[in-house]
Tab-separated table of C-alpha atoms and ligand atoms in Angstrom:
chain	number	residue	atom	x	y	z
A	32	MET	CA	78.541	126.264	142.770
A	33	ALA	CA	80.074	128.314	140.620
A	34	SER	CA	83.629	129.296	141.682
A	35	ARG	CA	85.394	132.369	141.149
A	36	ASP	CA	87.664	132.779	137.857
A	37	ASP	CA	90.186	134.712	138.022
A	38	ASP	CA	91.430	134.265	134.014
A	39	LYS	CA	95.104	136.133	134.468
A	40	GLN	CA	96.511	134.331	131.315
A	41	SER	CA	93.811	134.339	129.308
A	42	ILE	CA	92.445	131.085	128.220
A	43	PRO	CA	90.082	131.523	124.485
A	44	GLU	CA	86.144	131.728	124.491
A	45	LEU	CA	87.373	128.862	121.101
A	46	ILE	CA	90.514	125.938	121.801
A	47	TYR	CA	90.619	124.341	118.311
A	48	ASP	CA	92.324	121.000	118.467
A	49	VAL	CA	93.782	121.328	115.343
A	50	GLY	CA	95.845	117.498	115.342
A	51	THR	CA	91.397	116.496	115.085
A	52	ASN	CA	90.298	119.426	113.359
A	53	VAL	CA	87.552	119.752	116.330
A	54	THR	CA	87.210	123.281	118.005
A	55	TYR	CA	86.036	123.498	121.240
A	56	ARG	CA	83.330	126.294	122.703
A	57	LYS	CA	85.249	127.096	126.792
A	58	GLY	CA	81.894	126.767	129.553
A	59	ARG	CA	81.023	127.002	133.334
A	60	PHE	CA	84.953	127.209	135.256
A	61	PHE	CA	84.674	123.910	137.492
A	62	GLY	CA	87.694	125.497	139.542
A	63	LYS	CA	91.407	124.502	139.812
A	64	GLY	CA	92.677	121.363	139.736
A	65	GLY	CA	96.701	121.426	140.421
A	66	PHE	CA	97.957	123.500	137.599
A	67	ALA	CA	95.086	123.005	135.357
A	68	LYS	CA	92.519	125.949	135.219
A	69	CYS	CA	89.297	122.670	135.025
A	70	TYR	CA	86.500	124.044	132.654
A	71	GLU	CA	83.381	122.204	130.867
A	72	ILE	CA	83.805	122.533	127.431
A	73	THR	CA	81.488	121.451	124.448
A	74	ASP	CA	82.532	120.119	120.829
A	75	THR	CA	80.892	123.006	118.371
A	76	LYS	CA	80.172	120.074	115.880
A	77	THR	CA	78.305	117.682	117.469
A	78	GLY	CA	77.372	119.413	120.974
A	79	ASN	CA	79.088	117.246	123.427
A	80	VAL	CA	80.219	118.586	126.170
A	81	TYR	CA	83.391	117.213	128.226
A	82	ALA	CA	85.957	118.410	131.236
A	83	GLY	CA	88.607	120.189	130.341
A	84	LYS	CA	92.193	120.800	131.981
A	85	ILE	CA	93.761	122.687	130.612
A	86	VAL	CA	97.224	123.289	132.344
A	87	SER	CA	99.225	126.041	131.342
A	88	LYS	CA	102.975	125.530	130.025
A	89	ARG	CA	103.440	128.715	131.606
A	90	LEU	CA	103.254	127.322	135.427
A	91	MET	CA	104.945	124.354	134.091
A	92	THR	CA	108.765	125.700	134.938
A	93	LYS	CA	111.078	122.423	135.802
A	94	HIS	CA	111.480	119.451	133.382
A	95	ASN	CA	110.178	116.450	136.419
A	96	GLN	CA	106.268	119.019	136.311
A	97	LYS	CA	106.459	118.343	131.857
A	98	ASP	CA	107.092	114.375	133.019
A	99	LYS	CA	104.442	113.946	135.602
A	100	LEU	CA	102.095	115.693	133.532
A	101	THR	CA	103.406	113.389	130.873
A	102	GLN	CA	103.027	110.441	133.221
A	103	GLU	CA	100.020	111.179	133.536
A	104	ILE	CA	98.412	111.439	129.681
A	105	ALA	CA	100.125	108.179	129.138
A	106	ILE	CA	98.812	106.186	131.934
A	107	HIS	CA	95.299	108.405	131.325
A	108	ARG	CA	94.833	107.029	127.770
A	109	SER	CA	95.842	103.468	128.753
A	110	LEU	CA	92.671	103.246	130.687
A	111	ASN	CA	89.084	102.459	129.783
A	112	HIS	CA	86.758	101.240	131.997
A	113	LYS	CA	83.030	102.600	132.610
A	114	ASN	CA	84.401	103.167	136.458
A	115	VAL	CA	87.713	105.245	135.053
A	116	VAL	CA	86.725	108.488	133.904
A	117	GLY	CA	87.078	108.243	130.010
A	118	PHE	CA	89.682	110.034	128.347
A	119	HIS	CA	88.414	111.808	125.468
A	120	GLY	CA	91.318	113.392	124.042
A	121	PHE	CA	94.682	115.693	124.866
A	122	PHE	CA	96.300	118.257	122.300
A	123	GLU	CA	98.788	121.852	122.834
A	124	ASP	CA	99.241	125.097	121.869
A	125	SER	CA	102.136	126.973	122.531
A	126	GLN	CA	100.269	128.673	125.450
A	127	ASN	CA	99.061	124.850	126.955
A	128	VAL	CA	98.199	121.188	127.140
A	129	TYR	CA	94.620	120.113	127.195
A	130	ILE	CA	93.514	117.281	128.545
A	131	VAL	CA	89.637	116.336	127.432
A	132	LEU	CA	87.886	113.559	129.971
A	133	GLU	CA	84.686	113.017	130.764
A	134	LEU	CA	81.693	114.981	132.276
A	135	CYS	CA	80.846	114.388	135.472
A	136	ARG	CA	78.396	116.513	136.047
A	137	ARG	CA	78.030	115.655	139.734
A	138	ARG	CA	81.459	116.591	141.233
A	139	SER	CA	82.913	114.488	143.253
A	140	MET	CA	82.220	112.008	146.173
A	141	MET	CA	83.898	115.163	148.773
A	142	GLU	CA	80.941	117.739	148.252
A	143	LEU	CA	78.342	114.802	148.444
A	144	HIS	CA	80.400	113.868	151.648
A	145	LYS	CA	80.868	118.367	153.543
A	146	ARG	CA	76.783	117.653	152.495
A	147	ARG	CA	76.001	114.599	154.251
A	148	LYS	CA	79.070	113.336	155.970
A	149	ALA	CA	78.116	109.569	157.294
A	150	LEU	CA	75.849	107.513	154.386
A	151	THR	CA	74.179	104.968	155.908
A	152	GLU	CA	75.917	101.262	155.172
A	153	THR	CA	73.037	100.853	151.647
A	154	GLU	CA	74.854	103.897	149.931
A	155	VAL	CA	78.602	103.152	151.299
A	156	ARG	CA	78.296	99.327	149.623
A	157	TYR	CA	76.765	100.559	146.332
A	158	TYR	CA	79.697	103.758	146.080
A	159	VAL	CA	82.551	101.081	147.168
A	160	ARG	CA	81.582	98.460	144.913
A	161	GLN	CA	82.260	101.009	141.882
A	162	ILE	CA	85.226	101.873	143.755
A	163	LEU	CA	86.116	98.172	143.735
A	164	LEU	CA	85.173	97.082	140.051
A	165	GLY	CA	87.191	100.646	138.724
A	166	VAL	CA	90.148	99.391	140.923
A	167	VAL	CA	89.786	95.524	139.620
A	168	TYR	CA	91.223	96.664	136.466
A	169	LEU	CA	93.978	99.364	137.762
A	170	HIS	CA	95.546	96.579	139.491
A	171	GLN	CA	94.809	93.984	136.887
A	172	HIS	CA	96.923	96.436	133.986
A	173	ARG	CA	99.432	96.626	136.350
A	174	ILE	CA	98.115	99.947	137.773
A	175	ILE	CA	98.816	101.788	141.044
A	176	HIS	CA	96.818	104.811	141.321
A	177	ARG	CA	98.235	106.187	145.061
A	178	ASP	CA	96.036	108.785	145.170
A	179	LEU	CA	92.842	107.497	146.497
A	180	LYS	CA	90.314	110.235	147.740
A	181	LEU	CA	86.867	111.373	147.693
A	182	GLY	CA	87.873	114.439	145.817
A	183	ASN	CA	89.375	111.501	142.239
A	184	LEU	CA	85.754	109.959	142.850
A	185	PHE	CA	83.806	111.648	140.210
A	186	LEU	CA	80.024	111.033	140.243
A	187	ASN	CA	78.088	111.183	136.740
A	188	ASP	CA	74.604	112.257	136.785
A	189	ASN	CA	73.270	108.408	137.420
A	190	LEU	CA	75.520	108.528	140.632
A	191	GLU	CA	77.914	106.541	138.322
A	192	VAL	CA	81.512	106.354	140.349
A	193	LYS	CA	84.733	107.336	138.131
A	194	ILE	CA	88.084	107.383	139.290
A	195	GLY	CA	89.921	110.200	137.823
A	196	ASP	CA	93.180	112.184	138.185
A	197	PHE	CA	95.800	109.760	137.484
A	198	GLY	CA	98.549	112.379	138.648
A	199	LEU	CA	100.477	110.696	141.177
A	200	ALA	CA	99.574	107.173	139.301
A	201	ALA	CA	102.657	104.461	138.714
A	202	LYS	CA	102.793	101.329	136.480
A	203	ILE	CA	104.480	98.015	137.847
A	204	GLU	CA	106.952	97.117	135.367
A	205	PHE	CA	107.254	94.041	136.793
A	206	ASP	CA	106.219	91.201	139.369
A	207	GLY	CA	107.296	92.138	142.867
A	208	GLU	CA	109.119	95.876	141.842
A	209	ARG	CA	107.894	98.308	144.775
A	210	LYS	CA	108.005	101.851	143.597
A	211	ARG	CA	111.470	103.578	146.053
A	212	THR	CA	109.892	107.878	145.192
A	213	LEU	CA	106.193	109.065	144.683
A	214	CYS	CA	106.975	113.070	144.007
A	215	GLY	CA	103.506	114.361	145.699
A	216	THR	CA	101.686	114.835	148.929
A	217	PRO	CA	98.897	111.911	148.687
A	218	ASN	CA	95.755	112.515	150.985
A	219	TYR	CA	95.065	109.081	152.548
A	220	ILE	CA	98.857	108.204	152.299
A	221	ALA	CA	99.885	104.164	153.682
A	222	PRO	CA	102.106	103.871	155.865
A	223	GLU	CA	104.851	102.385	153.790
A	224	ILE	CA	105.092	105.439	151.977
A	225	LEU	CA	106.049	107.547	155.073
A	226	ASN	CA	108.729	104.680	156.510
A	227	LYS	CA	110.032	105.064	152.781
A	228	GLN	CA	110.138	101.103	152.365
A	229	GLY	CA	109.319	100.781	148.900
A	230	HIS	CA	105.429	100.400	147.423
A	231	SER	CA	102.833	98.579	145.557
A	232	PHE	CA	99.294	97.907	145.110
A	233	GLU	CA	98.496	97.110	148.475
A	234	VAL	CA	98.480	101.389	149.204
A	235	ASP	CA	95.580	101.296	147.014
A	236	ILE	CA	93.667	98.831	149.779
A	237	TRP	CA	94.809	101.608	152.655
A	238	SER	CA	93.235	104.296	151.182
A	239	ILE	CA	90.694	102.271	150.576
A	240	GLY	CA	90.245	102.115	153.962
A	241	CYS	CA	90.019	105.441	154.539
A	242	ILE	CA	87.825	106.170	152.136
A	243	LEU	CA	85.477	103.361	153.492
A	244	TYR	CA	86.550	105.236	157.459
A	245	THR	CA	85.125	108.347	156.233
A	246	LEU	CA	82.097	107.393	153.984
A	247	LEU	CA	80.886	105.015	157.598
A	248	ILE	CA	82.242	107.771	160.484
A	249	GLY	CA	81.384	110.361	159.124
A	250	ARG	CA	85.168	112.101	159.417
A	251	PRO	CA	88.673	110.630	158.090
A	252	PRO	CA	90.120	107.879	160.397
A	253	PHE	CA	93.772	109.983	161.011
A	254	GLU	CA	92.820	113.533	160.717
A	255	THR	CA	93.932	115.749	162.648
A	256	ASN	CA	94.889	119.886	162.758
A	257	SER	CA	98.514	119.351	161.806
A	258	LEU	CA	100.439	117.310	158.986
A	259	LYS	CA	102.644	116.548	161.024
A	260	GLU	CA	100.696	114.104	163.858
A	261	THR	CA	98.557	112.943	160.977
A	262	TYR	CA	101.489	111.717	159.788
A	263	SER	CA	102.890	110.673	162.799
A	264	ARG	CA	99.345	108.514	163.505
A	265	ILE	CA	99.378	106.761	160.306
A	266	LYS	CA	102.959	105.313	161.055
A	267	LYS	CA	101.625	103.643	164.554
A	268	CYS	CA	98.120	103.135	163.013
A	269	GLU	CA	95.936	104.956	165.442
A	270	TYR	CA	92.602	105.298	164.917
A	271	LYS	CA	89.609	104.196	167.059
A	272	ILE	CA	86.168	103.262	165.589
A	273	PRO	CA	84.122	105.203	167.682
A	274	THR	CA	81.794	103.327	169.756
A	275	SER	CA	79.666	105.315	169.610
A	276	SER	CA	79.090	104.946	166.011
A	277	GLN	CA	76.761	102.543	165.061
A	278	ILE	CA	78.440	100.272	162.029
A	279	SER	CA	78.121	96.468	161.937
A	280	ASN	CA	80.552	93.875	162.444
A	281	SER	CA	81.015	93.290	159.009
A	282	ALA	CA	81.940	97.468	158.209
A	283	ILE	CA	84.280	96.970	161.331
A	284	LYS	CA	85.980	94.001	159.916
A	285	ILE	CA	86.853	95.938	156.407
A	286	ILE	CA	88.376	98.705	157.895
A	287	ARG	CA	90.434	96.990	160.489
A	288	ALA	CA	91.050	94.254	157.550
A	289	THR	CA	92.260	97.375	154.776
A	290	LEU	CA	93.623	99.463	157.686
A	291	GLN	CA	96.533	96.740	158.385
A	292	PRO	CA	99.984	98.555	159.112
A	293	ASP	CA	101.610	95.904	157.738
A	294	PRO	CA	101.143	95.744	153.570
A	295	LYS	CA	101.402	91.771	153.280
A	296	CYS	CA	98.782	91.728	155.665
A	297	ARG	CA	96.235	93.475	153.032
A	298	PRO	CA	93.576	92.077	151.662
A	299	LYS	CA	94.026	92.317	147.864
A	300	VAL	CA	91.120	94.509	145.256
A	301	GLU	CA	89.458	91.488	144.358
A	302	ASP	CA	88.762	90.027	147.973
A	303	LEU	CA	87.185	93.329	148.784
A	304	LEU	CA	84.595	92.495	146.479
A	305	ASN	CA	83.783	89.080	148.448
A	306	SER	CA	84.330	90.626	151.868
A	307	GLU	CA	81.300	89.995	154.195
A	308	PHE	CA	80.543	93.918	154.280
A	309	LEU	CA	79.856	93.635	150.589
A	310	THR	CA	77.691	90.411	150.049
A	311	SER	CA	75.644	90.350	152.842
A	312	GLY	CA	74.028	93.179	152.404
A	313	TYR	CA	71.852	94.106	149.973
A	314	ILE	CA	72.929	96.699	147.296
A	315	PRO	CA	70.890	98.908	145.211
A	316	SER	CA	71.615	98.741	141.147
A	317	GLN	CA	71.101	103.174	141.303
A	318	LEU	CA	70.552	105.518	143.913
A	319	PRO	CA	68.275	108.492	144.278
A	320	VAL	CA	69.642	112.524	143.357
A	321	SER	CA	68.209	112.536	145.969
A	322	CYS	CA	70.861	110.834	148.406
A	323	LEU	CA	73.229	113.808	148.054
A	324	THR	CA	71.955	116.149	149.895
A	325	VAL	CA	69.639	113.512	152.370
A	326	ALA	CA	69.602	109.673	153.723
A	327	PRO	CA	67.206	107.574	151.594
A	328	ARG	CA	64.712	105.585	153.516
A	329	ALA	CA	65.710	102.205	153.568
A	330	ASP	CA	62.132	100.717	152.316
A	331	LYS	CA	62.324	103.508	149.550
A	332	LEU	CA	65.495	102.191	147.456
A	333	GLU	CA	64.077	100.073	144.547
A	334	LYS	CA	64.566	96.240	145.356
A	335	ALA	CA	67.717	94.418	143.487
B	656	11G	C1	88.288	118.410	134.621
B	656	11G	C2	89.031	117.530	136.268
B	656	11G	C3	88.859	116.707	137.199
B	656	11G	C4	88.417	115.869	136.764
B	656	11G	O1	89.315	115.274	135.964
B	656	11G	N1	87.095	115.001	136.240
B	656	11G	C5	86.745	114.058	135.672
B	656	11G	C6	85.577	116.388	135.930
B	656	11G	C7	85.203	116.139	135.709
B	656	11G	N2	83.981	116.548	135.305
B	656	11G	C8	83.294	118.174	136.421
B	656	11G	N3	84.890	118.225	137.000
B	656	11G	C9	85.893	117.152	137.060
B	656	11G	N4	86.945	117.097	137.209
B	656	11G	C10	87.247	118.402	138.501
B	656	11G	C11	87.192	120.069	137.928
B	656	11G	C12	87.876	121.312	139.137
B	656	11G	C13	88.376	120.162	139.623
B	656	11G	C14	88.236	118.605	139.627
């Protein structure tokens, strides 16, 4: 769906990166992401197409906003994994900071969720396995994402999952470090962040639990019509698995394990890959793009 581009602060049609001597042609407007305007951009020499995140310096008034963007770039550029959005470069001019990212033509799992609501368990295993492989990589490199949510899980034309947006990510500098602050509001925020008890890798496991619940049930576990009420339910870990939902026992088990109020009780991301939910059912090696709009017929998914 083409988004309206109310382009007040004009971004030129051709964007030149003097550092690499690459000229990008600005293409389709994708929408806004935080302070950024996002466009499809094409390397005029190679024809390679990317997603450009263009952040106006004019809007980044306070120092901490600049520091946050610097942190996001420092973390994201250090990563290289097939389930993490590729970071192809960054540069700046007097007006903007430009970030060149892997293009994900099928947008994010949020669009998929809005269109499909509850997915089949086979599809959930297919997507969640890739999310977990990406998070294993992040945690092995001592990176906490801290804002895992459907809108940050991007999809390319092969429906491969790419974890993106490291705007709230942090690096654990030493064993046992507990982060005390997080400026920003994660969507699937863990109770220990709300209770300001210090947090670490376990917050990503909580977010994965919220993602699992949303994909299996069709709506988020703690959704209410006021943020305050939602936060109070998260702190009390107050959620229900509707008895009407047809989800399997292994699906119920992995939701209960990840949505534990005590971070110490949550499984590690490696444990989730070995969970009954992921090992007890068939996982297709690929999905047809029709799955973005309609549920696949069980017998139509190619056997592994
Ligand atoms: C460029 C920002 C963001 C993103 O991070 N990636 C990797 C991406 C990759 N491909 C398409 N869109 C992407 N987005 C969308 C654009 C609007 C909101 C989020």
